[in-house]
Short mmCIF file of C-alpha atoms in Angstrom, two decimals:
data_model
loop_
_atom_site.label_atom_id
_atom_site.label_comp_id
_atom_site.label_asym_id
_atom_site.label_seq_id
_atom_site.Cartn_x
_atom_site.Cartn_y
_atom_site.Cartn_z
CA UNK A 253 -78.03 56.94 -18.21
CA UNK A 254 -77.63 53.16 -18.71
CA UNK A 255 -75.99 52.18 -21.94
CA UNK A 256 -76.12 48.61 -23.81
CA UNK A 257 -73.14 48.30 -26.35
CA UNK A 258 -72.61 45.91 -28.94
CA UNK A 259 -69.77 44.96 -31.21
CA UNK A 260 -66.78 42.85 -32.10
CA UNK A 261 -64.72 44.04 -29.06
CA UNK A 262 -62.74 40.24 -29.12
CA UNK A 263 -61.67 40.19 -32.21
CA UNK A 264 -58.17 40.80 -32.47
CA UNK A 265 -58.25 42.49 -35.69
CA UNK A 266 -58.58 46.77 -36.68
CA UNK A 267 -62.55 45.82 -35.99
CA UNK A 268 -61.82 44.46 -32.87
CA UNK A 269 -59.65 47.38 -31.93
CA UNK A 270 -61.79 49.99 -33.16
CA UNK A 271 -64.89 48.31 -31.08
CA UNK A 272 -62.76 48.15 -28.10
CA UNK A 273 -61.77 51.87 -28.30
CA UNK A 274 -65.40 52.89 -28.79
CA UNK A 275 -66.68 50.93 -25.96
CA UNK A 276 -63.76 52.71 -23.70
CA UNK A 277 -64.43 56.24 -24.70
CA UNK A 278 -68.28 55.33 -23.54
CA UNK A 279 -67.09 54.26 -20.38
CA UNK A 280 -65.27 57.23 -19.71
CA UNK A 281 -68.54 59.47 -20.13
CA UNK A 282 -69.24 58.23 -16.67
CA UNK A 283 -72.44 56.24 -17.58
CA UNK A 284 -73.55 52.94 -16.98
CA UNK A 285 -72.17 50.54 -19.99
CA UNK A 286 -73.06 46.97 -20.03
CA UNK A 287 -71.34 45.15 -23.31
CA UNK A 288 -72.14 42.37 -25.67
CA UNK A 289 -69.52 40.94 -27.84
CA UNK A 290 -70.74 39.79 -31.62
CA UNK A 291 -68.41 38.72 -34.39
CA UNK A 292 -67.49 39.39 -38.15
CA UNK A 293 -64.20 36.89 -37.52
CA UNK A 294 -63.11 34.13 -35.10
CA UNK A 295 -62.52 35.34 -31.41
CA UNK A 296 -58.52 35.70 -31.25
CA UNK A 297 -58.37 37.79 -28.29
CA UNK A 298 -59.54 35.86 -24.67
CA UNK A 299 -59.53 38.71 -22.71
CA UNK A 300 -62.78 39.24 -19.76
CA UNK A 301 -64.34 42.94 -20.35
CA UNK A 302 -65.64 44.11 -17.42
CA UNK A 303 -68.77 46.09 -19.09
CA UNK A 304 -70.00 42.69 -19.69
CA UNK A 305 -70.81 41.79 -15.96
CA UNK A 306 -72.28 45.53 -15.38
CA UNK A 307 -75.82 45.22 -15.41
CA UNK A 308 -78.91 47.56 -15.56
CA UNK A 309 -82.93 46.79 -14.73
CA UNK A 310 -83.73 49.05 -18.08
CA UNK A 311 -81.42 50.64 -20.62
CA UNK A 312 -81.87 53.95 -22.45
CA UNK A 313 -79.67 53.74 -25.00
CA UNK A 314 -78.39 50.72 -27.35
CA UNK A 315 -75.42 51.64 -29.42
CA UNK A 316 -74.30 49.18 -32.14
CA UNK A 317 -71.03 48.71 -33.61
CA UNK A 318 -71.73 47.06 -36.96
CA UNK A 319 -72.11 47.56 -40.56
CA UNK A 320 -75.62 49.26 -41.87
CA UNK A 321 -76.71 45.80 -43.48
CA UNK A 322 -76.76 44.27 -39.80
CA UNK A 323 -78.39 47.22 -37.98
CA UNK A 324 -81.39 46.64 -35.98
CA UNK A 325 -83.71 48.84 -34.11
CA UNK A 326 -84.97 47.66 -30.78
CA UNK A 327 -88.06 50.07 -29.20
CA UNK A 328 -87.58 49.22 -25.97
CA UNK A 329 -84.42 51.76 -26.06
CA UNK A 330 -84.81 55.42 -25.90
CA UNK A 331 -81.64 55.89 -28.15
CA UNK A 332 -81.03 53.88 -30.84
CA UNK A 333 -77.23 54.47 -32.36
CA UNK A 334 -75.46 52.36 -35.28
CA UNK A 335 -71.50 53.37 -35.35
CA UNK A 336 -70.44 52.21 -38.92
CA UNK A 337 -67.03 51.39 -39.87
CA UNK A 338 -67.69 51.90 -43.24
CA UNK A 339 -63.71 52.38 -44.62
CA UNK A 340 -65.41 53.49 -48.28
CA UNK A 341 -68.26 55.40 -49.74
CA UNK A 342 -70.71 53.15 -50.43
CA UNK A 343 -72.59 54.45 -53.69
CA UNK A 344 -74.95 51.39 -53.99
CA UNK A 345 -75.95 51.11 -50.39
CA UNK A 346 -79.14 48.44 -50.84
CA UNK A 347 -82.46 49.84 -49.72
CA UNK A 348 -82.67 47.21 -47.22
CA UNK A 349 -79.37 48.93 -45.25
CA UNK A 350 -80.91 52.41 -46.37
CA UNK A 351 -84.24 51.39 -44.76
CA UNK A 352 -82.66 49.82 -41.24
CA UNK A 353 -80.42 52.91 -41.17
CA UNK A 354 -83.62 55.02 -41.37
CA UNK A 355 -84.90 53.27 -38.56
CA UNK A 356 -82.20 54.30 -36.47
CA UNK A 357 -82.50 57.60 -34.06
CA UNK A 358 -78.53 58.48 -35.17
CA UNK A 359 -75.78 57.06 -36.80
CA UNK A 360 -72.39 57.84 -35.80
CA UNK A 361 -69.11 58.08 -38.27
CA UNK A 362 -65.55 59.18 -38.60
CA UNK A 363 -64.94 60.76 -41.66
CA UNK A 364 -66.73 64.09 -43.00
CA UNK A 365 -66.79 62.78 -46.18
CA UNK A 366 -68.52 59.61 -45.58
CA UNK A 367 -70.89 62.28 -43.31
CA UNK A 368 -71.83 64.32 -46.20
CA UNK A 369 -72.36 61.34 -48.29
CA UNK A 370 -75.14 59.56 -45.78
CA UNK A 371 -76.93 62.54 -44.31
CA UNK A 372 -79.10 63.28 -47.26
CA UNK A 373 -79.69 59.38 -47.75
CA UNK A 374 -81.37 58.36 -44.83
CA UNK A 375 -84.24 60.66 -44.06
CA UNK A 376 -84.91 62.26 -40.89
CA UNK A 377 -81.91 59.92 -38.99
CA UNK A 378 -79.26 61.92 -37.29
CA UNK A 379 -75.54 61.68 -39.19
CA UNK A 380 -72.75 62.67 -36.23
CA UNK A 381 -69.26 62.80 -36.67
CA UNK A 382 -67.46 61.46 -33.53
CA UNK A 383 -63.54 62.08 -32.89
CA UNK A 384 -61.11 58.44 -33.22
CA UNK A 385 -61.17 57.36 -30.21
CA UNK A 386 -58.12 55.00 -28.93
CA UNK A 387 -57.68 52.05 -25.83
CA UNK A 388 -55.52 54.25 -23.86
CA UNK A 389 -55.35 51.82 -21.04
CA UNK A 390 -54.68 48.83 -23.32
CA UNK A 391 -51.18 51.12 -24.08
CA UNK A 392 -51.33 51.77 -20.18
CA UNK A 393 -51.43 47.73 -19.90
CA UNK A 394 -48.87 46.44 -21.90
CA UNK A 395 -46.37 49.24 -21.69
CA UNK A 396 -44.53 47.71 -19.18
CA UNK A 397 -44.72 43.91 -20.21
CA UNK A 398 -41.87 41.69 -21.53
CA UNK A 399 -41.31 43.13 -24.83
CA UNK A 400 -40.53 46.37 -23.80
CA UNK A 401 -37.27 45.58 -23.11
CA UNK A 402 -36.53 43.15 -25.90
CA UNK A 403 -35.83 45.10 -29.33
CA UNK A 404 -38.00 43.16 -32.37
CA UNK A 405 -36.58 45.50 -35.15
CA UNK A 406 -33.29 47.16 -33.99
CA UNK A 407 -31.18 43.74 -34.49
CA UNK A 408 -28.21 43.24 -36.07
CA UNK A 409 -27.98 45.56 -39.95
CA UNK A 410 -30.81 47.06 -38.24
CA UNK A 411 -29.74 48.34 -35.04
CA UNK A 412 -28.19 52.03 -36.18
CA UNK A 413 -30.52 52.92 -39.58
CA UNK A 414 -33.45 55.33 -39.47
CA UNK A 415 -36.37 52.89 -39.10
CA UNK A 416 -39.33 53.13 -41.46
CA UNK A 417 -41.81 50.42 -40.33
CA UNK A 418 -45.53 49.18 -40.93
CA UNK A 419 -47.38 47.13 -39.74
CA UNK A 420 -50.82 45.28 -40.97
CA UNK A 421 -50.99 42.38 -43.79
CA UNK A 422 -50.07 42.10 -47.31
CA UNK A 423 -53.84 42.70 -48.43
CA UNK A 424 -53.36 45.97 -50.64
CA UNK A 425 -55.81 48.13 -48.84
CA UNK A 426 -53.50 48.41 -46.62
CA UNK A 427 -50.87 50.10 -48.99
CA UNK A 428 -48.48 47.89 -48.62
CA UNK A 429 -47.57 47.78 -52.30
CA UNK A 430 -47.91 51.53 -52.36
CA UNK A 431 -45.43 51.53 -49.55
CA UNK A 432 -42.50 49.05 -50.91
CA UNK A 433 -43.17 50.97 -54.47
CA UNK A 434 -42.34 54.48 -52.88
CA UNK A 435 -39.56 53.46 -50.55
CA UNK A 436 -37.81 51.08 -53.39
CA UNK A 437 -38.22 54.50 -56.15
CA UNK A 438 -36.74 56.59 -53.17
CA UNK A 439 -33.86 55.36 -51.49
CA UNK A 440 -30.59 53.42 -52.33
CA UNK A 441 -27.82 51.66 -50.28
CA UNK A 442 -26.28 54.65 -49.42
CA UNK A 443 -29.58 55.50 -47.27
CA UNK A 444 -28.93 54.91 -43.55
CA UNK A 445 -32.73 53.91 -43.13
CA UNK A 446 -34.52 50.56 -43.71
CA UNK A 447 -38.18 49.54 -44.22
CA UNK A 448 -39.49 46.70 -41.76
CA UNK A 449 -43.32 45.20 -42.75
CA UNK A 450 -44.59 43.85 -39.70
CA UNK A 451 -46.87 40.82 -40.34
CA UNK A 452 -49.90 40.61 -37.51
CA UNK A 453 -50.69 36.96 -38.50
CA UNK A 454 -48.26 34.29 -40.15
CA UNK A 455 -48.60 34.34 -43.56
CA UNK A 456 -47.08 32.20 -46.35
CA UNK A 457 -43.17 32.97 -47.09
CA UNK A 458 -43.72 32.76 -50.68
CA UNK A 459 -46.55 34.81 -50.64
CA UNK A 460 -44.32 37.38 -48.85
CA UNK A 461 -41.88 36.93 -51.64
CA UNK A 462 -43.98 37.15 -54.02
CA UNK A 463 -44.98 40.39 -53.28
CA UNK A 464 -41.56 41.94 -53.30
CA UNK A 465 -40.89 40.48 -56.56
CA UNK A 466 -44.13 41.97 -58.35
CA UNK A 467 -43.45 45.11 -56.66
CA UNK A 468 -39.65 45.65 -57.93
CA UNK A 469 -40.97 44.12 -61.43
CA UNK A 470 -43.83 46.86 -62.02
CA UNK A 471 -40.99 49.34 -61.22
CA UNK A 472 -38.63 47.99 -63.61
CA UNK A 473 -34.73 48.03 -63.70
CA UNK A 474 -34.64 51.00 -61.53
CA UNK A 475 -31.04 49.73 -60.10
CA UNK A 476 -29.66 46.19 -59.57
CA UNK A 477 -30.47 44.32 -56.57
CA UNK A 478 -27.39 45.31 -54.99
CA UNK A 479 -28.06 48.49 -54.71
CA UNK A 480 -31.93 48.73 -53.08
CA UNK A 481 -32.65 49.93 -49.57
CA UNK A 482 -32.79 47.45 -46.37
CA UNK A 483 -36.23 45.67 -46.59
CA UNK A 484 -37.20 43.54 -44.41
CA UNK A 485 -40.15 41.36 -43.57
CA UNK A 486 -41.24 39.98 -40.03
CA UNK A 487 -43.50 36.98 -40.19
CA UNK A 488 -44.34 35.73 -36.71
CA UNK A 489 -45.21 32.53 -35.82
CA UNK A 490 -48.45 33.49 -34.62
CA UNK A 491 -50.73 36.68 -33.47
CA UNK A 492 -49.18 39.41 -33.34
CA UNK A 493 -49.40 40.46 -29.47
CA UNK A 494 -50.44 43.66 -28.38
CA UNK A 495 -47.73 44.34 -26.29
CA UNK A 496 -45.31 43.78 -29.20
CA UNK A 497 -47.05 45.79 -31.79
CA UNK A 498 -46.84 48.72 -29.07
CA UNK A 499 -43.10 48.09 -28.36
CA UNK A 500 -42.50 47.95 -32.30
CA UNK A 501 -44.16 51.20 -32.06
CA UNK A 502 -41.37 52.49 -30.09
CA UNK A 503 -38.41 51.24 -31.91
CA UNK A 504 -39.32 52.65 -34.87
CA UNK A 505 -38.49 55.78 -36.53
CA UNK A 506 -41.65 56.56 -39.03
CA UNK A 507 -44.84 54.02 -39.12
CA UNK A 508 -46.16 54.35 -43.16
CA UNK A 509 -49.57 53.59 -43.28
CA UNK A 510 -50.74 54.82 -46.44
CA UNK A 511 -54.28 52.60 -46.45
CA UNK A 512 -57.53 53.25 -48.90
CA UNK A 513 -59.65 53.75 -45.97
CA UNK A 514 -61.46 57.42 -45.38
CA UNK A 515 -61.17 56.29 -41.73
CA UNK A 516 -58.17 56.28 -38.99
CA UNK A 517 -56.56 53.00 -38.35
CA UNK A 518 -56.10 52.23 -34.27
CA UNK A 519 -52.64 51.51 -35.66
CA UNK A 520 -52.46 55.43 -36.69
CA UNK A 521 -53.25 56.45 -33.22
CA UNK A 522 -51.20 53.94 -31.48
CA UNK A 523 -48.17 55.39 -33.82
CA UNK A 524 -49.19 58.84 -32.58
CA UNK A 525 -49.28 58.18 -29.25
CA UNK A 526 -45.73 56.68 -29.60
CA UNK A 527 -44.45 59.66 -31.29
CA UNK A 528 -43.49 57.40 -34.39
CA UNK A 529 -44.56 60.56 -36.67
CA UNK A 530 -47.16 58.49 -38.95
CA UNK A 531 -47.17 58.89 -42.83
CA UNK A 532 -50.69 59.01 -43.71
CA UNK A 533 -52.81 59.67 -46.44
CA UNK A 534 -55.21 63.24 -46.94
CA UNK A 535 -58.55 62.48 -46.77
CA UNK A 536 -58.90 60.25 -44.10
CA UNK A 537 -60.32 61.53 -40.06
CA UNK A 538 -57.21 61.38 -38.82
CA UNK A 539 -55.47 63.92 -40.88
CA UNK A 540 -58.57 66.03 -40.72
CA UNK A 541 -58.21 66.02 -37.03
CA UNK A 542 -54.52 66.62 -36.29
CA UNK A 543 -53.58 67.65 -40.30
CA UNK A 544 -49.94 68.48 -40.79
CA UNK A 545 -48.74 69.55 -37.12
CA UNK A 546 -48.62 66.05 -35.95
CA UNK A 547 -48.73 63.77 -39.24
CA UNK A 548 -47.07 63.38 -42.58
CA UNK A 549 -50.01 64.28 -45.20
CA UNK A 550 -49.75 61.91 -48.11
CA UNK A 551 -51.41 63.46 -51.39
CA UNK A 552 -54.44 60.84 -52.37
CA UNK A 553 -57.12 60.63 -54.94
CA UNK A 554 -60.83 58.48 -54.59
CA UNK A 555 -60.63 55.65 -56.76
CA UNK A 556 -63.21 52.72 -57.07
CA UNK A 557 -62.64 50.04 -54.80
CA UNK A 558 -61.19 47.01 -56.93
CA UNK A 559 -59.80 44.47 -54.74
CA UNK A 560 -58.31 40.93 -55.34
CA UNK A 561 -60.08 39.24 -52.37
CA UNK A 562 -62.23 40.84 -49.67
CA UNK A 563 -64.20 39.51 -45.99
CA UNK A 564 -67.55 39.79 -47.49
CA UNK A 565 -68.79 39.35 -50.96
CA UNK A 566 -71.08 42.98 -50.93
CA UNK A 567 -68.12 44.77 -49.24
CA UNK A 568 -65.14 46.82 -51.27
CA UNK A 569 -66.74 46.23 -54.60
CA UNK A 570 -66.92 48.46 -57.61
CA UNK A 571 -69.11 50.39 -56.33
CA UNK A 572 -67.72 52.10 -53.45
CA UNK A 573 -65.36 54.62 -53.16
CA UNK A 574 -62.05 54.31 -51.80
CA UNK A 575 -58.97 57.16 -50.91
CA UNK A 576 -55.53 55.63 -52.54
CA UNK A 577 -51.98 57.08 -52.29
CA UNK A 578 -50.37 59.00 -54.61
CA UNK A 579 -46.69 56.83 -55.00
CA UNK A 580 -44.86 60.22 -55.76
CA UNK A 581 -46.19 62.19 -52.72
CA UNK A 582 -45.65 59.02 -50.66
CA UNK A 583 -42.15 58.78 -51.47
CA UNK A 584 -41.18 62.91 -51.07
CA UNK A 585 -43.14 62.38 -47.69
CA UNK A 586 -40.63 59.30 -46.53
CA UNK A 587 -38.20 61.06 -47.94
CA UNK A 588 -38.91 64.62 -45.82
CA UNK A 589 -39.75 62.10 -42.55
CA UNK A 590 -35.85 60.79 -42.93
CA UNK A 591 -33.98 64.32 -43.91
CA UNK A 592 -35.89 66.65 -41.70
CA UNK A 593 -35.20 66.34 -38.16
CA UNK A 594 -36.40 69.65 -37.02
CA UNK A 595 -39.88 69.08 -38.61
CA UNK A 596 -39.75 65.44 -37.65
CA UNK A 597 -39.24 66.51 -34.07
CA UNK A 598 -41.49 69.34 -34.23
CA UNK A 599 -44.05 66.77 -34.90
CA UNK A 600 -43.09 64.36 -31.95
CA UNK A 601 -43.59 66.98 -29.76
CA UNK A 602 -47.21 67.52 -30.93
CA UNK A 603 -47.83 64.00 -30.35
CA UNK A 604 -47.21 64.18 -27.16
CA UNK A 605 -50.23 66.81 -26.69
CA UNK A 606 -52.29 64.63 -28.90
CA UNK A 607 -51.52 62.02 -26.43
CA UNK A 608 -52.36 63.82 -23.31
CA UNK A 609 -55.27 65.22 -24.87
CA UNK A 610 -56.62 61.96 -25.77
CA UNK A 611 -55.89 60.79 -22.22
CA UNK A 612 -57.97 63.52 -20.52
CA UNK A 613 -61.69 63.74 -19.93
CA UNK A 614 -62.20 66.62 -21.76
CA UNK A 615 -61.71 64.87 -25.17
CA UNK A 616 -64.90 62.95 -24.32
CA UNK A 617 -67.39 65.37 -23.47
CA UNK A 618 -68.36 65.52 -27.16
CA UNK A 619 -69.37 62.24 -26.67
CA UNK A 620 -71.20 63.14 -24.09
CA UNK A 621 -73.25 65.45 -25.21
CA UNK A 622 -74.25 63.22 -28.49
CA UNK A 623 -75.03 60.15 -26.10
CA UNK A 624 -78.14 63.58 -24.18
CA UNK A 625 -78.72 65.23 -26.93
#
């Protein structure tokens, strides 16, 4: 079987990562893949993909990594597949998307609940629900490389406290407010743990600040400023690398990553992987997958999705769906990952099966059978 893939594999973004990971766990089904890169944000990431000088006299099947309002069908494919990385539940889905889904032979997604919610809206067109797939030999890649040995958290007040870290932006739906809120309610001075945000991309000090400030304000005088936690921000001076985010993986203690999407963030599985113990939120595919055994289950509720700013104008709007954090559970959760050692270390060790599971063949023949069936 000869497959064509598209999607934003370059961009160094979650998209980017997510597109990479799918267009790995194809290649490991032992087909043909030939690859096209196409973009929803400027190229970041100059890397040569090998799929992409694999060619084929006819292809069979043309899977698309996109959103449902860019879908195409081409007939000259046997197979034609749209993965969506929808991160909501889209209840005003246009009947232009609804009619180039239809055209579609299948449509693959992540989360059951976005499953449930597109099956019965787009005719005859197959729904599947594929696993989270991760770039295994990206982690392979970079394991070794100059920042493995160079410690980006574990400095100075830093180097001896339990490390709570996350990584991502200062957009909230990536629960970053969610995250200072819960670890600001939960822990004092006398904690031997601090919170490091990550930034991927530089961002504005002030903004950073500002942040903070709003956060600790909506709280209220909960204690003087003496007395809160270690917080700290990193803002690098440009892209975050890949083999830094992976070594910051392995500093820390706990990645929180409480985001509103129904879908798992490559920065969840990279966590796992790393045995970092993730603090997640229900609801999403990666704590259907792996649940309690390997991940710290944050309680969540659906909430419209009212954001501040957002990529595209028709994306994250009123009406879709979003999962959010409960603060409370967040904080118990944080507080559980920094107490509990036996159940923290319980969990490690599961992530190290997760991680050998991911790495074998066998957690691909799913795959396989969706690309023949």
């Amino acid at each position: 079987m000869n497959i064509l893939y598209i999607g934003p594999y370059k961009q160094s973004d979650e998209w980017g990562r997510k597109s990479r990971a799918l267009l790995g766990a194809l290649k490991k089904t032992g087909h043909l893949v030939t690859s096209r890169p196409i973009y929803f944000a400027p190229p970041s990431w100059s890397y040569t993909e090998e799929a992409e000088y694999s060619t084929a006299e006819e292809y069979d099947v043309l899977v698309q990594f996109t959103l449902p309002s860019f879908a195409v069908y081409n007939g000259r494919f046997k197979k034609n597949i749209g993965f969506f990385n929808t991160d909501t539940i889209d209840h005003s889905l246009t009947s232009s998307s609804i009619s180039r889904m239809k055209l579609l032979d299948e449509i693959w997604v992540e989360n059951s609940r976005i499953h449930e919610h597109l099956s019965p809206r787009v005719g005859d067109t197959k729904v599947s629900l594929v696993k989270p797939y991760m770039d295994i030999d990206l982690e392979q890649e970079v394991s070794t490389g100059r920042f493995a040995a160079e410690p980006i958290m574990r400095r100075g007040e830093f180097e001896d406290k339990f490390l709570f870290y996350f990584i991502g932006s200062l957009e909230e739906r990536e629960g970053i407010e969610e995250t200072f809120c819960a670890y600001l309610s939960e822990f004092g001075q006398d904690d031997q743990c601090a919170l490091i945000c990550v930034l991927e991309r530089p961002t504005e000090a002030a903004r950073a600040k500002d942040l903070v400030d709003s956060v600790t304000s909506r709280m209220g005088a909960i204690r003087i400023r003496g007395e809160q936690p270690l917080l700290h921000i990193i803002n690098p001076d440009g892209p975050l690398p890949a083999e830094a985010r992976f070594a910051i993986h392995r500093e820390g203690d706990c990645f929180v990553r409480p985001d509103h999407s129904f879908n798992c963030s490559m920065l969840t599985l990279e966590a796992i992987t790393s045995s970092s113990t993730p603090i997640i939120n229900k609801r999403t595919s990666a704590y259907d997958m792996w649940g309690d055994e390997v991940l710290w289950g944050v309680d969540s509720y659906e909430e419209s999705s009212l954001l501040r700013s957002r990529n595209f104008d028709d994306m994250f709007t009123s009406k879709e769906v979003c999962v959010k954090p409960v603060v409370l559970s967040l904080a118990e959760n944080m507080r559980k990952a920094y107490t509990d050692k036996f159940l923290r270390d319980s969990k490690r060790d599961a992530s190290v099966k997760v991680k050998k599971d991911i790495e074998s063949d066998q957690y691909y023949e799913s795959l396989k059978e969706l690309l023949c069936s």
